Amino acid sequence: MIRHIVFFTAKSPENLPAILDGLRLLDTIPHVSHFEVTQNRKVDQFGNDIDVVVYAEFESEAALRAYKAHPTYAEATRRVRPLRELRFAADFEAAKAVSMREAG
């Protein structure tokens, strides 16, 4: 499974609703197996610069590529890019979860 996490900062707080709406379009793309978009709660003691978080899961690299090639992805990008300042993304293979008891 591939995990896809993207962090956004808005150029202005007034842009947040439109950014969230634009990113929610991505949930309609069929290649994603799990999708979330949410506004950051900004409760971290060290930094709260991030405004919006996108989290998605894909069954394979091919599914992630198909998601990024989908026309709705291009439309969401077209809507959101002018409203956001920064975008940080990470795609990684999900590791098998190990509980602290098992590791200990």
Short mmCIF file of C-alpha atoms in Angstrom, two decimals, residues 4-95:
data_model
loop_
_atom_site.label_atom_id
_atom_site.label_comp_id
_atom_site.label_asym_id
_atom_site.label_seq_id
_atom_site.Cartn_x
_atom_site.Cartn_y
_atom_site.Cartn_z
CA HIS A 4 0.27 9.91 -0.03
CA ILE A 5 0.40 12.90 2.33
CA VAL A 6 0.33 16.52 1.18
CA PHE A 7 0.56 19.66 3.29
CA PHE A 8 -0.57 23.08 2.08
CA THR A 9 -0.30 26.63 3.33
CA ALA A 10 -2.81 29.20 2.15
CA LYS A 11 -1.78 32.58 0.77
CA SER A 12 -4.57 34.04 2.89
CA PRO A 13 -6.93 32.63 5.56
CA GLU A 14 -9.84 33.68 3.33
CA ASN A 15 -8.63 31.11 0.76
CA LEU A 16 -9.09 28.11 3.08
CA PRO A 17 -12.70 27.26 2.14
CA ALA A 18 -11.90 27.33 -1.59
CA ILE A 19 -8.73 25.27 -1.06
CA LEU A 20 -10.65 22.65 0.90
CA ASP A 21 -13.42 22.54 -1.74
CA GLY A 22 -10.89 22.21 -4.56
CA LEU A 23 -9.02 19.41 -2.82
CA ARG A 24 -12.23 17.54 -1.98
CA LEU A 25 -12.67 17.00 -5.73
CA LEU A 26 -9.85 14.46 -5.45
CA ASP A 27 -12.10 12.14 -3.45
CA THR A 28 -14.07 11.44 -6.63
CA ILE A 29 -11.07 9.87 -8.40
CA PRO A 30 -11.66 6.09 -8.56
CA HIS A 31 -8.04 4.95 -8.04
CA VAL A 32 -7.84 6.00 -4.38
CA SER A 33 -8.72 3.42 -1.70
CA HIS A 34 -8.85 5.91 1.19
CA PHE A 35 -8.99 9.72 1.06
CA GLU A 36 -9.14 12.53 3.62
CA VAL A 37 -8.77 16.30 3.34
CA THR A 38 -8.95 18.46 6.43
CA GLN A 39 -7.94 21.76 7.91
CA ASN A 40 -5.02 21.50 10.33
CA ARG A 41 -6.09 21.89 13.98
CA LYS A 42 -2.91 23.89 14.70
CA VAL A 43 -2.35 22.59 18.21
CA ASP A 44 1.30 21.48 17.85
CA GLN A 45 3.64 23.03 20.40
CA PHE A 46 6.49 23.54 17.89
CA GLY A 47 4.87 24.76 14.68
CA ASN A 48 1.50 25.38 13.12
CA ASP A 49 2.38 26.66 9.68
CA ILE A 50 0.42 24.03 7.75
CA ASP A 51 -3.19 24.96 6.94
CA VAL A 52 -4.53 21.91 5.06
CA VAL A 53 -3.64 18.21 5.02
CA VAL A 54 -4.47 15.64 2.34
CA TYR A 55 -4.05 11.96 3.21
CA ALA A 56 -4.69 9.19 0.69
CA GLU A 57 -3.93 5.50 0.34
CA PHE A 58 -3.43 3.52 -2.86
CA GLU A 59 -3.17 -0.21 -3.47
CA SER A 60 -0.13 0.22 -5.74
CA GLU A 61 2.25 2.64 -7.45
CA ALA A 62 0.15 2.19 -10.60
CA ALA A 63 -2.98 3.34 -8.76
CA LEU A 64 -1.13 6.42 -7.48
CA ARG A 65 0.10 7.22 -11.01
CA ALA A 66 -3.43 6.80 -12.39
CA TYR A 67 -4.77 9.12 -9.65
CA LYS A 68 -2.24 11.81 -10.54
CA ALA A 69 -2.99 11.42 -14.27
CA HIS A 70 -6.77 11.70 -13.83
CA PRO A 71 -8.42 14.86 -15.28
CA THR A 72 -9.99 15.65 -11.89
CA TYR A 73 -6.49 15.85 -10.37
CA ALA A 74 -5.60 18.48 -12.99
CA GLU A 75 -8.80 20.38 -12.21
CA ALA A 76 -8.14 20.36 -8.47
CA THR A 77 -4.61 21.61 -9.12
CA ARG A 78 -5.93 24.39 -11.36
CA ARG A 79 -8.30 25.54 -8.62
CA VAL A 80 -5.96 25.25 -5.65
CA ARG A 81 -2.55 26.34 -7.00
CA PRO A 82 -3.35 30.08 -7.18
CA LEU A 83 -4.70 30.05 -3.60
CA ARG A 84 -1.88 28.24 -1.84
CA GLU A 85 1.59 29.35 -0.87
CA LEU A 86 3.47 26.12 -0.17
CA ARG A 87 2.88 22.46 -0.97
CA PHE A 88 4.86 19.61 0.57
CA ALA A 89 4.16 16.04 -0.54
CA ALA A 90 5.39 12.59 0.46
CA ASP A 91 4.58 9.21 -1.07
CA PHE A 92 5.79 6.11 0.74
CA GLU A 93 5.25 2.39 1.07
CA ALA A 94 3.25 1.65 4.21
CA ALA A 95 5.15 -0.49 6.68
#
